[in-house]
mmCIF file with all atom_site columns, N, CA and C in Angstrom:
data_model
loop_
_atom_site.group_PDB
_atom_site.id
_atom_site.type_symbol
_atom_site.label_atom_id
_atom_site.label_alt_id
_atom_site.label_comp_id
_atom_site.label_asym_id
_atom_site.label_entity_id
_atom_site.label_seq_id
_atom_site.pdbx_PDB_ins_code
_atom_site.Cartn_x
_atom_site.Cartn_y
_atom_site.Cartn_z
_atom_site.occupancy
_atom_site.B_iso_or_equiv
_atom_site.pdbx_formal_charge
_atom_site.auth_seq_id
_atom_site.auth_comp_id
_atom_site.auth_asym_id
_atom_site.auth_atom_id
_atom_site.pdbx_PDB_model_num
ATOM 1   N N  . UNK A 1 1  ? 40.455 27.750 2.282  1.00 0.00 ? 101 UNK A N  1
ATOM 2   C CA . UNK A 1 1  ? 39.828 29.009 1.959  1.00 0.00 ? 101 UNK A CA 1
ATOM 3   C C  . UNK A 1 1  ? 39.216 29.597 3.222  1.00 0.00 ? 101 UNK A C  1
ATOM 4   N N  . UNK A 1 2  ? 39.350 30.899 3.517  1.00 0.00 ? 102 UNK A N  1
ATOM 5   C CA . UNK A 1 2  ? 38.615 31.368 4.602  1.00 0.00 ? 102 UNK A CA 1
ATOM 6   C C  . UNK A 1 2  ? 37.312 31.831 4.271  1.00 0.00 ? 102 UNK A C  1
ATOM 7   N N  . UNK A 1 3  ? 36.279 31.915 5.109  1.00 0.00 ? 103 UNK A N  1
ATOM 8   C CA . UNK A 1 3  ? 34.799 32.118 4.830  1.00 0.00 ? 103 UNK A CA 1
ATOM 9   C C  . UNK A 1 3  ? 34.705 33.056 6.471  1.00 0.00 ? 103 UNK A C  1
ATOM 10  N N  . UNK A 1 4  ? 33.972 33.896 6.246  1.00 0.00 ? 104 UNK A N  1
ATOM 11  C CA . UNK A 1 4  ? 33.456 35.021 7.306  1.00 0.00 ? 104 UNK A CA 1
ATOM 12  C C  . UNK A 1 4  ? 32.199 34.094 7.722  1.00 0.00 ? 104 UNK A C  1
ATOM 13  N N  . UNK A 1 5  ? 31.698 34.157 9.433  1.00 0.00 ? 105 UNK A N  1
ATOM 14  C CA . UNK A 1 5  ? 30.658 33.638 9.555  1.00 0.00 ? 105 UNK A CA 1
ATOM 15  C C  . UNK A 1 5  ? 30.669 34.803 10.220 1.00 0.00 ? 105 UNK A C  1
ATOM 16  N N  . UNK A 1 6  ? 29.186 35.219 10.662 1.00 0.00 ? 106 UNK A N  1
ATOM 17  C CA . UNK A 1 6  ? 28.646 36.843 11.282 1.00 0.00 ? 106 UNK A CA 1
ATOM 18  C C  . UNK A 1 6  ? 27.720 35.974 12.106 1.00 0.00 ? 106 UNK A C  1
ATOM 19  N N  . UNK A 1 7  ? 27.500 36.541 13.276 1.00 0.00 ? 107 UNK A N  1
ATOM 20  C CA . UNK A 1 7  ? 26.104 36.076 14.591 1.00 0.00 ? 107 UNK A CA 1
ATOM 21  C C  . UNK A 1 7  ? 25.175 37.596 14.163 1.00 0.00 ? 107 UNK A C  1
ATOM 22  N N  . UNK A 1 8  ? 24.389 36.751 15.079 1.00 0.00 ? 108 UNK A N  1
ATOM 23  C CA . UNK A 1 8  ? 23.149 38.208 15.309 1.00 0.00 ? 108 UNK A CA 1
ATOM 24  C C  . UNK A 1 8  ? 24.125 39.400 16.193 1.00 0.00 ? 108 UNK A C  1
ATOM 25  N N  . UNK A 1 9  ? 24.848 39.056 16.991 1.00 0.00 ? 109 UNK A N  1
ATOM 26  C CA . UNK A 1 9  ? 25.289 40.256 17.761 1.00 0.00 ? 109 UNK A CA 1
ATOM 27  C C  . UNK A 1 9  ? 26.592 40.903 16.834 1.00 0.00 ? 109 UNK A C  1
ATOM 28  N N  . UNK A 1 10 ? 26.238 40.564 15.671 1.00 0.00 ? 110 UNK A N  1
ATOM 29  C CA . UNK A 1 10 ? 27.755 41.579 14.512 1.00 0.00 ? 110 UNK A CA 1
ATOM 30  C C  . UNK A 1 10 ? 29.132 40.995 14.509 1.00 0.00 ? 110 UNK A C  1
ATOM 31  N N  . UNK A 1 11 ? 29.252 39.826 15.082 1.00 0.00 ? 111 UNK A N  1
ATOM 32  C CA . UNK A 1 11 ? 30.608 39.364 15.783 1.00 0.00 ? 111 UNK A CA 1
ATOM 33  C C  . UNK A 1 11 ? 31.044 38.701 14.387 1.00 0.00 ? 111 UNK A C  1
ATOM 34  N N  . UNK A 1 12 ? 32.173 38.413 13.397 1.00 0.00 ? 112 UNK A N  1
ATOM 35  C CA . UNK A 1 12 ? 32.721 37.822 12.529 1.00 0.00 ? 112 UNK A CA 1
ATOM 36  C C  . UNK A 1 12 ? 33.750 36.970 12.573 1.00 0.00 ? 112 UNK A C  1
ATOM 37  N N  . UNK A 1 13 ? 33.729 35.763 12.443 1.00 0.00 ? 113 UNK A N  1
ATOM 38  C CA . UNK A 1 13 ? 34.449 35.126 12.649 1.00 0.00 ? 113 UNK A CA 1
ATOM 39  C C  . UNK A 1 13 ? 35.139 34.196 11.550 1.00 0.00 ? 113 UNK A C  1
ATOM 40  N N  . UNK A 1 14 ? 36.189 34.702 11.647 1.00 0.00 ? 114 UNK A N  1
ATOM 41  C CA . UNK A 1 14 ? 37.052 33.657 10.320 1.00 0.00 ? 114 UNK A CA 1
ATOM 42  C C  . UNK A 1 14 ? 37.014 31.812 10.129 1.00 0.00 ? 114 UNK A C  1
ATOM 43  N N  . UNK A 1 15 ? 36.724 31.286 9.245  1.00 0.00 ? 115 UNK A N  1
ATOM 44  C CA . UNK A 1 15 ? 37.285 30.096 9.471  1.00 0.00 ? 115 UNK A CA 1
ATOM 45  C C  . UNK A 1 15 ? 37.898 29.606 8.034  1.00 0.00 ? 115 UNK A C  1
ATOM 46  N N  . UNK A 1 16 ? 38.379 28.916 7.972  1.00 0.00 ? 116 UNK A N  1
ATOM 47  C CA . UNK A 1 16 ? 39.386 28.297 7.482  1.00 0.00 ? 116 UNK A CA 1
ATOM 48  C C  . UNK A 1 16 ? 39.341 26.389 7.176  1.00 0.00 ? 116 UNK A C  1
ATOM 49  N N  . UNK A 1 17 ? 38.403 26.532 6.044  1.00 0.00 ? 117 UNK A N  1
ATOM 50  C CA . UNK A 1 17 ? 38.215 25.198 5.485  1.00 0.00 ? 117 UNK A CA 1
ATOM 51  C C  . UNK A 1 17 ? 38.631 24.635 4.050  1.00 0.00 ? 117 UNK A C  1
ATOM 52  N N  . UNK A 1 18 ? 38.912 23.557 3.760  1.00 0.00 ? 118 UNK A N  1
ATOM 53  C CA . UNK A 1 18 ? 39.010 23.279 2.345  1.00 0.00 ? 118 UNK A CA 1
ATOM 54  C C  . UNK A 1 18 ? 37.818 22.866 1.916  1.00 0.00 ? 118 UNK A C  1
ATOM 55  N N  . UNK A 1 19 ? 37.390 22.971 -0.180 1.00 0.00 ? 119 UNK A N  1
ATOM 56  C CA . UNK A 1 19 ? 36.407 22.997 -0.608 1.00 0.00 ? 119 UNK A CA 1
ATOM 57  C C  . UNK A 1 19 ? 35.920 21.363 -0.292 1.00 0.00 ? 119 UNK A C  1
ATOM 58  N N  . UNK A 1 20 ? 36.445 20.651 -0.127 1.00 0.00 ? 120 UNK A N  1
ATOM 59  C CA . UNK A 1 20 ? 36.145 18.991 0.118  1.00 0.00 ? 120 UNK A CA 1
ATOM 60  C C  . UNK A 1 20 ? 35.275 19.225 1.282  1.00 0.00 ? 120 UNK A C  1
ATOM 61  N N  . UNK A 1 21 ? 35.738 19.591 2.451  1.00 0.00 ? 121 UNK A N  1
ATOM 62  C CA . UNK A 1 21 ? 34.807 19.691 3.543  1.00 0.00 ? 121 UNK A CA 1
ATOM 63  C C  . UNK A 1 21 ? 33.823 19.737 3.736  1.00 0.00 ? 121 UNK A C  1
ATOM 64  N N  . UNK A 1 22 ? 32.970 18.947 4.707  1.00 0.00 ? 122 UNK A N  1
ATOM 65  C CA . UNK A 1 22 ? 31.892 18.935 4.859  1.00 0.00 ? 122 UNK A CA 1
ATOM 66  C C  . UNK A 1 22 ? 31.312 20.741 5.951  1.00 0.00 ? 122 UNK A C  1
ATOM 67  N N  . UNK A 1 23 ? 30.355 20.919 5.551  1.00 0.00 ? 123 UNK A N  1
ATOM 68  C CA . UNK A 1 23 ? 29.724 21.772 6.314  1.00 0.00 ? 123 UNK A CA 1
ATOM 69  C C  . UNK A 1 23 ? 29.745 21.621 7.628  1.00 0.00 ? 123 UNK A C  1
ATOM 70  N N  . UNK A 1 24 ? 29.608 20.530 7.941  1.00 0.00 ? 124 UNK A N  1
ATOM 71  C CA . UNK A 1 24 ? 29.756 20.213 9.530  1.00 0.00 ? 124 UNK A CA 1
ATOM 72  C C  . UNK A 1 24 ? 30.848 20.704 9.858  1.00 0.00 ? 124 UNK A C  1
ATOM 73  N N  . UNK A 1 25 ? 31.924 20.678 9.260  1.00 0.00 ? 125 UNK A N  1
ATOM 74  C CA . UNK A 1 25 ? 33.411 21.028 9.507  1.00 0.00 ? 125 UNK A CA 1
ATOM 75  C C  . UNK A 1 25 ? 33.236 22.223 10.267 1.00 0.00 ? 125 UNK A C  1
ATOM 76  N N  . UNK A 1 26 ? 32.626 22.969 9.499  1.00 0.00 ? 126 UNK A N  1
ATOM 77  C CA . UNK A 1 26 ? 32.118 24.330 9.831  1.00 0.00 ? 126 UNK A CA 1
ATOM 78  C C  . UNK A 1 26 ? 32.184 24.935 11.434 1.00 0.00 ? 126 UNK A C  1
ATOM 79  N N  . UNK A 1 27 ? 30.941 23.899 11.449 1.00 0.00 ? 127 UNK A N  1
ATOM 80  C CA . UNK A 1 27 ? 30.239 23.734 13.097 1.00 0.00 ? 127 UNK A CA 1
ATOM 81  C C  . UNK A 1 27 ? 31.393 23.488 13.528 1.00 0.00 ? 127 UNK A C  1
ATOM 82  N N  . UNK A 1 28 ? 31.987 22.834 13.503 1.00 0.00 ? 128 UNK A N  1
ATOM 83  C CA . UNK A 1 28 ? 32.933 21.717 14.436 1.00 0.00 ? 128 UNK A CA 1
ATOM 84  C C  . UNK A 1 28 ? 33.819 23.294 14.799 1.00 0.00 ? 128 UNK A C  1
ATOM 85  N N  . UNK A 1 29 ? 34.624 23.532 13.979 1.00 0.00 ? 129 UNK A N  1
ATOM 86  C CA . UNK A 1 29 ? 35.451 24.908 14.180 1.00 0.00 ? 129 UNK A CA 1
ATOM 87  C C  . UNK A 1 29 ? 34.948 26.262 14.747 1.00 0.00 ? 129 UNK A C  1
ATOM 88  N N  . UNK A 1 30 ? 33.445 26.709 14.500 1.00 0.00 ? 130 UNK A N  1
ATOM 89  C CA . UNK A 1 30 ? 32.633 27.256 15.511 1.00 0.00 ? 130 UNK A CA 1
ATOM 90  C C  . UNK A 1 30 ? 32.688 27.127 17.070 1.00 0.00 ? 130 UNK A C  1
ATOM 91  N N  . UNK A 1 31 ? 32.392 25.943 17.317 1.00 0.00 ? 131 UNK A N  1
ATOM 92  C CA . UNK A 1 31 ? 32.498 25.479 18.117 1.00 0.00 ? 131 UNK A CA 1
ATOM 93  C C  . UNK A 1 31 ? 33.634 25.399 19.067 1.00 0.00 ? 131 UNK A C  1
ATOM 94  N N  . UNK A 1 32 ? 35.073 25.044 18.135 1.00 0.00 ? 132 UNK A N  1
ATOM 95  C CA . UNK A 1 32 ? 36.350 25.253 19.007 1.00 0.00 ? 132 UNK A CA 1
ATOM 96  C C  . UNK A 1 32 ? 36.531 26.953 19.551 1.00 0.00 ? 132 UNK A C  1
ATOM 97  N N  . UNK A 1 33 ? 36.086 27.470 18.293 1.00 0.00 ? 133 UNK A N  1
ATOM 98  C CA . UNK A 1 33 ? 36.096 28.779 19.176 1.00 0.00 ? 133 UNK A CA 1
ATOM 99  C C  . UNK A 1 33 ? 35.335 30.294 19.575 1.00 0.00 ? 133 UNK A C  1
ATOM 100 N N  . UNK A 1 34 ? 34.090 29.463 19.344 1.00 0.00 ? 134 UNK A N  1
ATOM 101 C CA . UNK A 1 34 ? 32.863 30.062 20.386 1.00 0.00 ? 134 UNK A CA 1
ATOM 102 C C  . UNK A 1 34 ? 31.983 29.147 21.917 1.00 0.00 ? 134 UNK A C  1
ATOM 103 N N  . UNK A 1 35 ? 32.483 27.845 21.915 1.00 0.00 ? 135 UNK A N  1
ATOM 104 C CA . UNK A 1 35 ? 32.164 27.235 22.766 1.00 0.00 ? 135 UNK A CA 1
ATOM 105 C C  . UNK A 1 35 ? 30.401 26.791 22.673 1.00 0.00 ? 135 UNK A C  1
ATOM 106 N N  . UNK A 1 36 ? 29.852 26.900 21.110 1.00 0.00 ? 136 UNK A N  1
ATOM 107 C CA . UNK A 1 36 ? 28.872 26.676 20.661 1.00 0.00 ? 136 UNK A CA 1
ATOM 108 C C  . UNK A 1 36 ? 28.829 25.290 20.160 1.00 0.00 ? 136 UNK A C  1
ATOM 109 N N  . UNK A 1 37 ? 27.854 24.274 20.898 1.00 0.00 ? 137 UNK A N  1
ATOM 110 C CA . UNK A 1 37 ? 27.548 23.536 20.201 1.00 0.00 ? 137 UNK A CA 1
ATOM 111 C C  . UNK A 1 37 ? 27.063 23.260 18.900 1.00 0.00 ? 137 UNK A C  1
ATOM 112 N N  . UNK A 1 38 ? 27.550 21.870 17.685 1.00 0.00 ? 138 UNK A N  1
ATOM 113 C CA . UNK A 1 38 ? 26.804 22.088 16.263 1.00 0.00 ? 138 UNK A CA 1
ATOM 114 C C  . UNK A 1 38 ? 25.722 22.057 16.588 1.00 0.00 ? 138 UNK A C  1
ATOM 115 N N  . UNK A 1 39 ? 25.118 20.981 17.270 1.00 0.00 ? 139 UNK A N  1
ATOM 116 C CA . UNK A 1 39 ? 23.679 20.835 17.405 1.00 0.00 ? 139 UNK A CA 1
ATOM 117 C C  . UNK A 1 39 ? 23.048 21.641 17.178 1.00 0.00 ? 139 UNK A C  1
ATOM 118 N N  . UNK A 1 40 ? 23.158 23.382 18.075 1.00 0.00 ? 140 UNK A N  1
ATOM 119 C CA . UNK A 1 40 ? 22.711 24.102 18.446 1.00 0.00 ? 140 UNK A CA 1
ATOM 120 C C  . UNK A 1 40 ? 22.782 25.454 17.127 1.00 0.00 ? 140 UNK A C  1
ATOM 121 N N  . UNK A 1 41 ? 23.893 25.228 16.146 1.00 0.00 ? 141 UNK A N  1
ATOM 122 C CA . UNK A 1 41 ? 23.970 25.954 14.966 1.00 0.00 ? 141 UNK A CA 1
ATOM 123 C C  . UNK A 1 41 ? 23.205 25.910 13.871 1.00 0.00 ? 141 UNK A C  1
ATOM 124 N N  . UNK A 1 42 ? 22.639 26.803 13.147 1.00 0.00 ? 142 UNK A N  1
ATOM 125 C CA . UNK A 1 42 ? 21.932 27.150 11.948 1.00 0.00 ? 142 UNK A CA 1
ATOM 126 C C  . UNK A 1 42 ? 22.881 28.010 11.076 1.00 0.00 ? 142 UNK A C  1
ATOM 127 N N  . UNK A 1 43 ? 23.632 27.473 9.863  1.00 0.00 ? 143 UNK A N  1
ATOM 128 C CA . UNK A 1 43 ? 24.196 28.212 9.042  1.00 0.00 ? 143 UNK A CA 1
ATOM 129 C C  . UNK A 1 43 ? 23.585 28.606 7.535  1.00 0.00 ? 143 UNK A C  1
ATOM 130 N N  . UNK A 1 44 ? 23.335 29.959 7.700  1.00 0.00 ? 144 UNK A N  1
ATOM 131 C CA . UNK A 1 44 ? 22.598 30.366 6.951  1.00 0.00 ? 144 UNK A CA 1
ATOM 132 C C  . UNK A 1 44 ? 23.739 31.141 5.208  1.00 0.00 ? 144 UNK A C  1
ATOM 133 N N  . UNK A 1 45 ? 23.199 30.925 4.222  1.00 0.00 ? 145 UNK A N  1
ATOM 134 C CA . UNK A 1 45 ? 24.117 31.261 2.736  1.00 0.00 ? 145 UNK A CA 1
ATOM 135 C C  . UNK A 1 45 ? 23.369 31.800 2.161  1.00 0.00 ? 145 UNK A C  1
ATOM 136 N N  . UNK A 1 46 ? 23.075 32.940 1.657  1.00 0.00 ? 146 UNK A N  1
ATOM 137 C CA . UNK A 1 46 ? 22.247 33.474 0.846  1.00 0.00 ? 146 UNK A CA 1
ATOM 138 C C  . UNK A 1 46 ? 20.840 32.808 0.862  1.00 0.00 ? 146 UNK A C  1
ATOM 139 N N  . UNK A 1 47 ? 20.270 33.187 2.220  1.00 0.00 ? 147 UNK A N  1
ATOM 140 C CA . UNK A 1 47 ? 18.837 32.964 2.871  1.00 0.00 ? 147 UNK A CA 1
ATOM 141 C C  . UNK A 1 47 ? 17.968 31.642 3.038  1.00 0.00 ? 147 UNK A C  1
ATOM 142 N N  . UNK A 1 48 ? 19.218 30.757 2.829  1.00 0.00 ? 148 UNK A N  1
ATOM 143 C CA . UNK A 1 48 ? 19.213 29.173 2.975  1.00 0.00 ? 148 UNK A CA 1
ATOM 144 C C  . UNK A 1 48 ? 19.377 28.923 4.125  1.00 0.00 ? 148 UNK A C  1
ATOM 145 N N  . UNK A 1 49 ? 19.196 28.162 4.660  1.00 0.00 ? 149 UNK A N  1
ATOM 146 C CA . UNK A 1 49 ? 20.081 27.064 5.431  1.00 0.00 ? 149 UNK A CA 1
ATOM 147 C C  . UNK A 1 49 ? 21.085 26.145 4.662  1.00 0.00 ? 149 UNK A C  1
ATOM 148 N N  . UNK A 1 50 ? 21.953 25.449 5.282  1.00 0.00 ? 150 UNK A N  1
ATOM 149 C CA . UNK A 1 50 ? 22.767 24.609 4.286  1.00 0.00 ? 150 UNK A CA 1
ATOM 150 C C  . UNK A 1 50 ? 22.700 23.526 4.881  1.00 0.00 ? 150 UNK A C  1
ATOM 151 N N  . UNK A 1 51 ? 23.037 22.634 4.379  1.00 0.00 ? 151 UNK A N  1
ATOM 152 C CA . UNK A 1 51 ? 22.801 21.091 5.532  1.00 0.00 ? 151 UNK A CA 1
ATOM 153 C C  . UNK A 1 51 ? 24.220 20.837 5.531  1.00 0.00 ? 151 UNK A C  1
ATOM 154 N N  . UNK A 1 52 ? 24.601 19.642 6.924  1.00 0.00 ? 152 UNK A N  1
ATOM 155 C CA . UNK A 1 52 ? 25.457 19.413 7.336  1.00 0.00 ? 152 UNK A CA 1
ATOM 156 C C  . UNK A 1 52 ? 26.278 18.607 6.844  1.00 0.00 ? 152 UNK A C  1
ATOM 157 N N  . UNK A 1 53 ? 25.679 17.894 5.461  1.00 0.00 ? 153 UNK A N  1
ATOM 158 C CA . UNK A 1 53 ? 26.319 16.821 4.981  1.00 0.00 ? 153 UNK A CA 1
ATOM 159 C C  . UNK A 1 53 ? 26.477 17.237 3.550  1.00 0.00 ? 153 UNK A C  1
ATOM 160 N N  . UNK A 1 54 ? 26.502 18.290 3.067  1.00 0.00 ? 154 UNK A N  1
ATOM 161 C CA . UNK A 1 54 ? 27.261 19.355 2.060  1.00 0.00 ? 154 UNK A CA 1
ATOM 162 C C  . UNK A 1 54 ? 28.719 19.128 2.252  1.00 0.00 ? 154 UNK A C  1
ATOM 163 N N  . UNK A 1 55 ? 29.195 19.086 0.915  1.00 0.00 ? 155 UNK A N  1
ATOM 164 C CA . UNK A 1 55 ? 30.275 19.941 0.823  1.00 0.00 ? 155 UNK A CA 1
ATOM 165 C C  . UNK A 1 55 ? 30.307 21.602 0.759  1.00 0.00 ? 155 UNK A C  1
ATOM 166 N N  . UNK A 1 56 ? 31.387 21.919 1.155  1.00 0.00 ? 156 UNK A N  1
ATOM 167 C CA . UNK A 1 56 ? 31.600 23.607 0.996  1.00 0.00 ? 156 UNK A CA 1
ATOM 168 C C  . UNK A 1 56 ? 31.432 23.506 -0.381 1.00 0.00 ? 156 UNK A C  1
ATOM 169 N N  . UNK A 1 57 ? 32.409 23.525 -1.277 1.00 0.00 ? 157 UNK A N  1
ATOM 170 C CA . UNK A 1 57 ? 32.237 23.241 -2.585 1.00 0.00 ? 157 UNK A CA 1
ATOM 171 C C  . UNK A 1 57 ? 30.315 23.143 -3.043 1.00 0.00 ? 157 UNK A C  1
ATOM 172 N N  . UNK A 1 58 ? 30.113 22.190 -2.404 1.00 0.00 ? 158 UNK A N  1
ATOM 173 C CA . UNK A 1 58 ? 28.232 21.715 -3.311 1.00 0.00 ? 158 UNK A CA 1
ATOM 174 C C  . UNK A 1 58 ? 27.440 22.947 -2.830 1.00 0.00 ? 158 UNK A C  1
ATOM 175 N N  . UNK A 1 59 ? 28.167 23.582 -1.643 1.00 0.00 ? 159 UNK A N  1
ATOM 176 C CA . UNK A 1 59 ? 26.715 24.290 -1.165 1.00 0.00 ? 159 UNK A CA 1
ATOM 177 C C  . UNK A 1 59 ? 27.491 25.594 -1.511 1.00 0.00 ? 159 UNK A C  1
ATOM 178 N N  . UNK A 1 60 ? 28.104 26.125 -2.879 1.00 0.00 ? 160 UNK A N  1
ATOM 179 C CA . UNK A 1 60 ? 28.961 27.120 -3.789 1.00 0.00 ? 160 UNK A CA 1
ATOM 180 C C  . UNK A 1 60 ? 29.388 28.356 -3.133 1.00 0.00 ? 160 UNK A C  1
ATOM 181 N N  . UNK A 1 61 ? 30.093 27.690 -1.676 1.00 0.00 ? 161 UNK A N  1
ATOM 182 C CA . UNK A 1 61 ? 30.909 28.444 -1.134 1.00 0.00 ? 161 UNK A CA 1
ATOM 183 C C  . UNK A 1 61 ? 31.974 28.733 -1.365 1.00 0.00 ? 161 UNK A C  1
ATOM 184 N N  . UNK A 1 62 ? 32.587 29.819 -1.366 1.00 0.00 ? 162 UNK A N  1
ATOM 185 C CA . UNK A 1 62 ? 33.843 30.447 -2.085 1.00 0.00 ? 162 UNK A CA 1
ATOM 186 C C  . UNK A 1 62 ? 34.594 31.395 -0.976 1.00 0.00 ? 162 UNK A C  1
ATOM 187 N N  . UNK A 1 63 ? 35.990 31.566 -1.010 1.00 0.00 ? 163 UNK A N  1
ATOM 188 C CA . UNK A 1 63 ? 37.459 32.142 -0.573 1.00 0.00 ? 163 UNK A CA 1
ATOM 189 C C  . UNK A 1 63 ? 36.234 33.317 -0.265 1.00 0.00 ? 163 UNK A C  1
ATOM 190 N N  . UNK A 1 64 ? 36.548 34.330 1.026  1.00 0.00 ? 164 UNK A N  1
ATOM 191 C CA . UNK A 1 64 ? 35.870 34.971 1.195  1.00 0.00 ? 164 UNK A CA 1
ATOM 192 C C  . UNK A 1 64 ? 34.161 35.349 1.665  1.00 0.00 ? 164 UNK A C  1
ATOM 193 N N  . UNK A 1 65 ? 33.530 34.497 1.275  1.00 0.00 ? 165 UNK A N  1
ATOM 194 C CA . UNK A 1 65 ? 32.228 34.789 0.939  1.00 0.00 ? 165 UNK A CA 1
ATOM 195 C C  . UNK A 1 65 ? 31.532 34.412 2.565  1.00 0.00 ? 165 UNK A C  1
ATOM 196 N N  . UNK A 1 66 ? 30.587 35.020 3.025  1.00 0.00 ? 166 UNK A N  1
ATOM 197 C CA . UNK A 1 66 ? 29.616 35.413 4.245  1.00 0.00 ? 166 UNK A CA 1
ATOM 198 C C  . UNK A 1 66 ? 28.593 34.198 4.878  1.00 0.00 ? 166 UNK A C  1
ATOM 199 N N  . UNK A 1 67 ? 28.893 33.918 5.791  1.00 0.00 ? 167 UNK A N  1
ATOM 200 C CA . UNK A 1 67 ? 27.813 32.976 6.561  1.00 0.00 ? 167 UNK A CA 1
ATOM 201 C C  . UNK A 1 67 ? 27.200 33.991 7.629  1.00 0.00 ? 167 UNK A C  1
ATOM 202 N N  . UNK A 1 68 ? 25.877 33.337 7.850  1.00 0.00 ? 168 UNK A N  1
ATOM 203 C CA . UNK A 1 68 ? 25.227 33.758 9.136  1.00 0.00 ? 168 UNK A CA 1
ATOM 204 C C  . UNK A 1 68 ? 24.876 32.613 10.213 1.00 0.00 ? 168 UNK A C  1
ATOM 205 N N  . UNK A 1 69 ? 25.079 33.149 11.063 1.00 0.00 ? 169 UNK A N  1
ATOM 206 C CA . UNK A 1 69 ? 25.198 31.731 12.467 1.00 0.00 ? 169 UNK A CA 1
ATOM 207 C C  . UNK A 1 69 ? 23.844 32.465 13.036 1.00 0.00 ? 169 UNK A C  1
ATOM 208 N N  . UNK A 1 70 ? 23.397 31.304 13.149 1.00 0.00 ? 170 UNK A N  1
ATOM 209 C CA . UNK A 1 70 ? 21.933 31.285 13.744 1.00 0.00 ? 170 UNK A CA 1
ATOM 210 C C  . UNK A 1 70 ? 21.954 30.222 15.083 1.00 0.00 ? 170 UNK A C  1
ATOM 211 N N  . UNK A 1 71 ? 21.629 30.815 16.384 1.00 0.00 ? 171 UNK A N  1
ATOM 212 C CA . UNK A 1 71 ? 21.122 29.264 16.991 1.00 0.00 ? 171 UNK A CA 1
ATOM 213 C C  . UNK A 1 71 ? 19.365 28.814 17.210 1.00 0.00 ? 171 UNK A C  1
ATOM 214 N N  . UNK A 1 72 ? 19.772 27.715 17.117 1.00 0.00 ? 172 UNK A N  1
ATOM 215 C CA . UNK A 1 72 ? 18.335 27.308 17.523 1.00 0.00 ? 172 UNK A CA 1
ATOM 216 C C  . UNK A 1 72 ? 18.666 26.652 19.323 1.00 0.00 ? 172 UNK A C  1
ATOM 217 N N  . UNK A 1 73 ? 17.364 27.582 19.850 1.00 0.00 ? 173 UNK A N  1
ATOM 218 C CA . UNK A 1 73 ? 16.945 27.492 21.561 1.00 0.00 ? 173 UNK A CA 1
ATOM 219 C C  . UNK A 1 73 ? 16.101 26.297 21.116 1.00 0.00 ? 173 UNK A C  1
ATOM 220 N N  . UNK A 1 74 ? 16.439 25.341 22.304 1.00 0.00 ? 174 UNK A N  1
ATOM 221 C CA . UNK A 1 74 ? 16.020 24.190 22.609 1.00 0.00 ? 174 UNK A CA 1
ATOM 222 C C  . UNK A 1 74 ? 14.712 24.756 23.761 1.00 0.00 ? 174 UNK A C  1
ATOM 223 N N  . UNK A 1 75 ? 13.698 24.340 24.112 1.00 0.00 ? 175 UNK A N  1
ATOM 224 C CA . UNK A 1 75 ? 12.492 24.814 25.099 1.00 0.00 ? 175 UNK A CA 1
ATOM 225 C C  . UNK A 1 75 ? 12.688 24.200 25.598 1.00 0.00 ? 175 UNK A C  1
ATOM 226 N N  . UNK A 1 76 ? 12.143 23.933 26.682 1.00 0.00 ? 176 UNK A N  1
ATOM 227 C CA . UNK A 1 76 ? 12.200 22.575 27.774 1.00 0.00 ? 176 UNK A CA 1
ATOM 228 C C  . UNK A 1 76 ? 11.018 22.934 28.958 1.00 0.00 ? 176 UNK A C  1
#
């Protein structure tokens, strides 16, 4: 199923997971092609966060439906 993820800068990005998948999956595919670490991702679902050890399926994601990519800045 494809799912839209959106950044703060408007950018949308397709991905392409099955409902078994873990959320991390998510990240992981982010990552191949924004060069964003998971670590560094916050995926936000209707004003949640979702955790990483979700299924797509548990956390009632559906064909179509909107993520928001958040990062979290590390301080140092």
């Amino acid at each position: 199923m494809l799912l839209k993820v959106k950044t703060l800068t408007g950018k949308e990005i397709q991905i392409d997971v099955a409902p078994e998948d873990k959320v991390y999956r998510i990240k992981e595919l982010l990552e191949e092609q924004e060069g964003i670490p998971p670590s560094q991702q916050r995926l936000i679902f209707q004003g949640k966060q979702i955790d990483d050890d979700q299924t797509v399926m548990s956390a009632r994601l559906a064909h179509g439906m909107q993520l928001h990519l958040v990062l979290t800045l590390r301080g140092g």
